[in-house]
Coordinates of C-alpha atoms in Angstrom, one line a residue:
M1 CA -133.4 -98.8 -164.6
C2 CA -135.7 -96.6 -166.6
Q3 CA -139.3 -95.7 -166.3
K4 CA -141.1 -94.4 -169.3
K5 CA -143.7 -91.5 -169.3
R6 CA -144.4 -91.7 -165.6
S7 CA -147.3 -89.2 -165.1
F8 CA -147.9 -87.0 -162.1
C9 CA -151.1 -88.0 -160.4
R10 CA -151.5 -86.2 -157.1
I11 CA -151.8 -82.7 -155.6
R12 CA -150.6 -82.3 -152.0
F13 CA -151.2 -79.1 -150.0
R14 CA -149.2 -78.9 -146.8
G15 CA -150.8 -76.7 -144.2
L16 CA -149.1 -73.7 -142.7
A17 CA -148.2 -75.6 -139.6
A18 CA -146.4 -78.3 -141.6
L19 CA -144.8 -75.5 -143.7
A20 CA -143.5 -73.9 -140.6
A21 CA -142.2 -77.3 -139.2
A22 CA -140.4 -77.8 -142.5
L23 CA -138.2 -74.8 -141.7
F24 CA -136.8 -76.6 -138.7
L25 CA -136.7 -80.3 -139.8
L26 CA -136.9 -81.2 -143.4
P27 CA -139.1 -84.0 -144.6
G28 CA -137.2 -87.2 -144.4
G29 CA -134.3 -85.4 -142.6
Y30 CA -132.9 -85.5 -139.2
A31 CA -130.8 -83.3 -136.9
A32 CA -127.3 -84.6 -136.2
R33 CA -124.8 -83.6 -133.6
A34 CA -121.9 -82.1 -135.6
E35 CA -119.2 -83.7 -133.6
E36 CA -120.7 -87.2 -134.2
S37 CA -121.1 -86.6 -138.0
L38 CA -118.0 -85.1 -139.5
P39 CA -116.6 -87.5 -142.2
T40 CA -113.1 -86.2 -142.3
P41 CA -111.3 -83.1 -141.0
I42 CA -112.5 -80.0 -142.8
P43 CA -110.7 -76.7 -143.2
E44 CA -110.4 -74.5 -140.1
N45 CA -112.5 -71.8 -141.6
I46 CA -115.4 -74.2 -142.1
R47 CA -117.4 -75.7 -139.3
T48 CA -120.8 -77.2 -138.8
A49 CA -123.5 -76.0 -136.3
D50 CA -123.9 -77.9 -133.1
E51 CA -127.0 -79.4 -134.5
I52 CA -126.9 -79.6 -138.3
V53 CA -130.2 -80.4 -140.1
I54 CA -129.7 -82.9 -142.9
D55 CA -132.0 -84.1 -145.6
D56 CA -131.1 -87.8 -145.7
R57 CA -133.0 -88.9 -148.8
Y58 CA -129.9 -89.3 -150.9
E59 CA -130.5 -93.1 -151.3
E60 CA -133.8 -92.3 -153.1
L61 CA -132.2 -90.0 -155.7
S62 CA -132.2 -90.3 -159.5
S63 CA -131.6 -88.0 -162.4
Y64 CA -134.4 -87.7 -165.0
T65 CA -135.1 -86.7 -168.5
I66 CA -138.3 -84.7 -168.5
T67 CA -140.6 -82.8 -170.8
F68 CA -142.2 -79.5 -169.7
R69 CA -145.8 -78.6 -170.4
N70 CA -146.1 -76.6 -173.7
M71 CA -147.8 -73.4 -172.6
Q72 CA -148.7 -72.6 -176.2
A73 CA -151.2 -75.5 -176.0
Y74 CA -153.4 -73.5 -173.6
T75 CA -156.2 -71.5 -175.1
P76 CA -157.8 -68.5 -173.5
E77 CA -160.9 -70.5 -172.4
Y78 CA -158.8 -72.3 -169.8
F79 CA -158.4 -69.0 -167.9
N80 CA -161.4 -66.8 -168.7
Y81 CA -164.8 -67.3 -170.4
A82 CA -165.1 -63.6 -171.3
K83 CA -164.8 -62.7 -174.9
V84 CA -161.3 -62.2 -176.3
T85 CA -161.3 -58.6 -177.7
A86 CA -157.7 -58.5 -179.0
T87 CA -155.0 -60.9 -179.9
E88 CA -151.4 -59.7 -180.3
E89 CA -148.2 -61.3 -181.5
L90 CA -145.3 -59.2 -180.0
P91 CA -141.8 -59.8 -181.5
T92 CA -138.9 -60.3 -179.1
P93 CA -135.2 -59.4 -179.7
D94 CA -134.3 -63.1 -180.2
G95 CA -136.9 -63.5 -183.0
R96 CA -139.6 -65.2 -181.0
E97 CA -143.2 -64.0 -180.8
V98 CA -145.0 -63.4 -177.5
N99 CA -148.7 -64.2 -177.7
R100 CA -151.0 -61.9 -175.8
F101 CA -154.8 -62.1 -175.4
R102 CA -157.0 -59.3 -174.0
F103 CA -160.5 -60.1 -172.6
A104 CA -163.7 -58.1 -172.4
D105 CA -163.3 -57.7 -168.7
D106 CA -159.7 -56.3 -169.2
A107 CA -158.0 -59.4 -168.0
V108 CA -154.8 -60.4 -170.0
L109 CA -153.2 -63.7 -170.9
T110 CA -149.6 -63.6 -172.0
I111 CA -147.5 -66.6 -173.2
P112 CA -143.8 -65.3 -173.5
C113 CA -142.4 -68.7 -174.5
N114 CA -143.1 -72.4 -174.6
T115 CA -142.5 -72.9 -170.8
T116 CA -143.9 -69.8 -169.2
L117 CA -147.4 -68.2 -169.0
E118 CA -148.9 -65.3 -167.2
Y119 CA -152.6 -64.4 -166.6
G120 CA -154.2 -61.7 -164.5
N121 CA -157.0 -59.3 -164.1
K122 CA -156.9 -55.6 -165.1
D123 CA -154.5 -54.9 -162.2
F124 CA -152.1 -57.7 -162.9
E125 CA -149.1 -55.4 -163.5
C126 CA -149.6 -54.0 -160.0
Y127 CA -149.7 -57.4 -158.4
R128 CA -146.7 -58.7 -160.4
Q129 CA -144.6 -55.8 -159.3
L130 CA -145.7 -56.4 -155.7
L131 CA -144.8 -60.1 -155.8
N132 CA -141.4 -59.4 -157.4
Y133 CA -140.7 -56.9 -154.6
M134 CA -141.8 -59.4 -151.9
D135 CA -139.5 -62.1 -153.4
N136 CA -136.5 -59.7 -152.8
A137 CA -137.5 -58.0 -149.6
N138 CA -138.1 -60.9 -147.2
I139 CA -141.6 -59.7 -146.3
A140 CA -142.9 -61.4 -143.1
P141 CA -146.2 -63.2 -143.4
A142 CA -149.2 -61.4 -141.8
K143 CA -151.0 -63.2 -139.0
Q144 CA -153.8 -65.3 -140.4
A145 CA -156.2 -63.3 -138.3
D146 CA -155.3 -60.3 -140.4
A147 CA -155.9 -62.2 -143.7
P148 CA -158.3 -60.6 -146.2
Y149 CA -160.3 -63.9 -146.2
P150 CA -159.7 -67.5 -145.0
L151 CA -156.7 -69.3 -146.4
E152 CA -158.8 -72.4 -146.9
N153 CA -160.8 -70.6 -149.5
A154 CA -157.7 -69.6 -151.4
I155 CA -156.3 -73.1 -151.4
A156 CA -159.7 -74.5 -152.6
R157 CA -159.7 -72.1 -155.5
C158 CA -156.1 -73.1 -156.3
E159 CA -157.1 -76.7 -156.4
T160 CA -159.9 -75.8 -158.9
I161 CA -157.5 -73.9 -161.1
F162 CA -154.9 -76.7 -161.1
K163 CA -157.5 -79.3 -161.9
T164 CA -158.7 -77.1 -164.9
L165 CA -155.1 -76.7 -166.1
H166 CA -154.3 -80.4 -165.5
I167 CA -151.3 -79.6 -163.3
D168 CA -150.5 -82.2 -160.6
N169 CA -147.9 -83.0 -158.0
L170 CA -147.8 -79.5 -156.5
V171 CA -147.0 -78.7 -152.8
L172 CA -147.6 -75.4 -151.1
D173 CA -144.2 -73.7 -150.7
Q174 CA -145.4 -70.3 -149.3
A175 CA -148.6 -68.6 -148.2
V176 CA -148.6 -64.9 -147.4
A177 CA -151.6 -63.0 -146.3
L178 CA -151.6 -59.4 -147.7
P179 CA -154.5 -57.4 -146.4
S180 CA -154.8 -53.9 -147.7
D181 CA -153.0 -52.2 -144.9
S182 CA -150.0 -54.5 -145.2
I183 CA -149.7 -53.5 -148.9
S184 CA -150.1 -49.9 -148.0
N185 CA -147.3 -50.1 -145.5
M186 CA -144.9 -51.4 -148.2
T187 CA -145.3 -48.3 -150.4
D188 CA -142.1 -46.6 -149.5
G189 CA -140.1 -49.8 -149.7
M190 CA -141.5 -50.6 -153.1
K191 CA -140.8 -47.2 -154.5
Q192 CA -137.2 -47.3 -153.3
F193 CA -136.7 -50.9 -154.6
Y194 CA -138.0 -49.9 -158.1
N195 CA -136.5 -46.4 -158.2
G196 CA -135.0 -45.8 -161.6
T197 CA -135.7 -49.2 -163.0
E198 CA -139.3 -49.1 -164.1
P199 CA -142.5 -47.1 -163.3
V200 CA -144.0 -48.0 -159.9
C201 CA -147.5 -49.3 -160.2
F202 CA -148.4 -49.1 -156.6
D203 CA -150.3 -45.9 -156.8
A204 CA -152.6 -47.5 -159.4
F205 CA -153.7 -50.3 -157.0
P206 CA -157.5 -50.3 -156.4
E207 CA -159.0 -49.9 -153.0
E208 CA -159.6 -53.0 -150.9
I209 CA -156.7 -54.8 -152.7
G210 CA -156.1 -57.5 -150.1
V211 CA -154.9 -60.8 -151.5
W212 CA -153.4 -64.2 -150.6
Y213 CA -150.1 -64.8 -152.3
L214 CA -149.4 -68.5 -152.7
A215 CA -146.4 -70.2 -154.3
F216 CA -146.3 -73.9 -155.2
R217 CA -143.6 -76.3 -156.4
Q218 CA -143.7 -79.6 -158.2
E219 CA -141.8 -82.6 -156.7
L220 CA -139.8 -85.4 -158.3
N221 CA -140.0 -88.4 -156.1
G222 CA -141.0 -86.2 -153.2
I223 CA -138.2 -83.7 -153.6
K224 CA -138.8 -80.1 -154.7
S225 CA -137.1 -78.1 -157.4
L226 CA -134.7 -75.1 -157.0
G227 CA -135.3 -71.6 -158.1
T228 CA -138.5 -69.8 -158.9
P229 CA -141.6 -71.8 -157.8
Q230 CA -143.4 -73.3 -160.7
V231 CA -146.7 -71.6 -159.7
R232 CA -147.1 -68.1 -158.2
I233 CA -150.6 -66.9 -157.7
A234 CA -152.3 -63.9 -156.1
L235 CA -156.0 -64.2 -155.3
T236 CA -158.3 -61.5 -154.3
E237 CA -161.5 -62.6 -152.6
K238 CA -163.3 -62.7 -156.0
E239 CA -160.6 -62.8 -158.7
T240 CA -157.4 -64.3 -159.9
A241 CA -155.3 -61.1 -159.7
L242 CA -152.2 -62.9 -161.0
L243 CA -151.2 -66.4 -162.1
E244 CA -147.7 -67.2 -163.2
L245 CA -146.7 -70.7 -164.5
D246 CA -143.0 -71.5 -165.1
K247 CA -141.5 -74.8 -166.2
I248 CA -144.4 -77.1 -165.3
I249 CA -143.3 -80.7 -165.6
D250 CA -145.6 -82.6 -168.0
H251 CA -144.1 -86.0 -167.7
I252 CA -140.9 -87.9 -167.0
N253 CA -139.3 -89.7 -169.9
D254 CA -136.6 -91.7 -168.2
D255 CA -135.0 -91.9 -164.8
Y256 CA -131.5 -93.0 -164.0
E257 CA -130.4 -94.2 -160.5
L258 CA -127.3 -92.5 -159.1
P259 CA -124.2 -94.5 -158.3
A260 CA -124.2 -96.2 -155.0
G261 CA -122.4 -94.5 -152.1
V262 CA -123.9 -91.0 -152.3
C263 CA -124.0 -89.5 -148.8
W264 CA -124.6 -86.1 -147.2
T265 CA -120.9 -86.0 -146.3
D266 CA -120.2 -85.4 -150.0
A267 CA -121.9 -82.1 -149.6
L268 CA -119.4 -81.1 -146.9
R269 CA -116.5 -82.3 -149.2
V270 CA -117.6 -80.2 -152.2
F271 CA -118.3 -77.2 -150.1
S272 CA -114.9 -77.5 -148.4
D273 CA -113.2 -77.9 -151.8
S274 CA -114.9 -74.7 -153.0
H275 CA -113.9 -72.6 -149.9
C276 CA -110.7 -74.2 -148.6
G277 CA -108.5 -71.4 -150.0
K278 CA -110.6 -68.6 -148.5
S279 CA -108.8 -68.5 -145.2
G280 CA -110.1 -64.9 -144.4
E281 CA -113.7 -66.1 -144.4
S282 CA -115.4 -68.4 -141.9
Y283 CA -118.5 -70.5 -142.6
E284 CA -120.9 -72.3 -140.3
I285 CA -123.1 -74.9 -142.0
S286 CA -126.5 -75.4 -140.4
K287 CA -128.5 -77.2 -143.0
I288 CA -128.0 -79.6 -145.9
N289 CA -131.0 -80.0 -148.1
I290 CA -131.7 -81.8 -151.4
A291 CA -133.5 -80.2 -154.4
Y292 CA -133.6 -80.6 -158.2
D293 CA -132.3 -78.3 -160.9
Y294 CA -132.6 -78.5 -164.7
N295 CA -130.3 -78.4 -167.6
L296 CA -132.0 -76.5 -170.4
M297 CA -130.8 -76.0 -174.0
D298 CA -132.6 -72.6 -174.0
S299 CA -135.6 -70.9 -172.4
N300 CA -137.9 -72.2 -175.1
A301 CA -136.9 -75.8 -174.9
L302 CA -139.4 -78.4 -173.7
D303 CA -137.0 -81.2 -172.9
A304 CA -134.6 -81.0 -170.1
R305 CA -132.4 -83.1 -167.7
A306 CA -133.4 -82.9 -164.0
F307 CA -130.5 -83.6 -161.6
P308 CA -130.3 -83.5 -157.8
C309 CA -128.3 -80.9 -155.9
W310 CA -127.0 -80.2 -152.4
Q311 CA -128.5 -77.0 -151.0
I312 CA -126.1 -75.8 -148.2
E313 CA -127.2 -73.1 -145.8
G314 CA -125.6 -71.4 -142.8
Q315 CA -123.8 -68.3 -141.6
A316 CA -120.8 -66.5 -143.0
G317 CA -119.4 -63.2 -141.9
G318 CA -122.4 -62.4 -139.7
G319 CA -124.9 -63.0 -142.5
K320 CA -126.7 -65.9 -144.0
F321 CA -125.5 -67.8 -147.0
E322 CA -127.0 -70.5 -149.3
E323 CA -125.0 -72.3 -152.0
T324 CA -126.0 -75.1 -154.3
Y325 CA -123.9 -77.9 -155.8
S326 CA -124.7 -80.7 -158.3
I327 CA -124.7 -84.1 -156.6
L328 CA -123.6 -85.6 -160.0
D329 CA -120.4 -83.7 -160.5
G330 CA -119.9 -81.4 -157.5
K331 CA -120.1 -78.2 -159.6
R332 CA -121.6 -75.0 -158.2
V333 CA -125.2 -74.3 -159.4
Q334 CA -126.9 -71.0 -159.9
A335 CA -130.6 -71.7 -159.6
F336 CA -132.8 -70.3 -162.3

């Protein structure tokens, strides 16, 4: 069964309470007693938690052929009404050209390839470095009472931006309040993280730099994508400090139902097959989630195949682990 050119038509923002709840019980999922659920004996070095959280939407799954939004189609006016003072075409090692526009208010719009785009104010490099650091440092969200301004205001501004850019079907994946003192407290960690790799922009941050950092993902049939969120945005009280778009789905071309019989126990089987020979390591599986990944010909391609994956989380050797496997063929997946 195929559906042609099915357009996305909704934006859903889940509140922070719902976001927190999702960490404990996935949408459409359930908690199962491990001893009641094991399909077949699994290797001795692999066990399930007493209560394993399972995303049970495997009966709704399909694979899709999709087309991403062509970022080259966006013009500067979508992001900033100020006058464009400079236009640059920067060559890349692979022979492509990166388009960059500079505005009279010192904002910058950069389109590195067909599927990615970045816009920000004059301090966007500082905020980009901050967000990249946060993505790797497990920074805990500040209390909403410490937020630089109300979250509802930030979400409303995001809705306006997405409406202008004609981007739909987004759900809030993360919302982190970053008041000025929180950013200041990250100084030492940021400098250590970036030491020797690139100049640290932190000292160039302006005063009163508090922002809301929000990340959004698109969904296919209610299921999120893997890897980097499609939208990352940092909003000061008055400006868009940084907006990053990556692989925004424009439309679905075809969908293909999966063969009957797919079940969460297949996730245990492929994980066991991958680790059965590692007798020196022990694994406790606590969560089996479902998400989509993409097959891309190259970073500049607009057409791709979206396929569902098992996302398996738990504890190993005293630390957390997360591994992803294609539901179609059981192969390990490295999320983009």
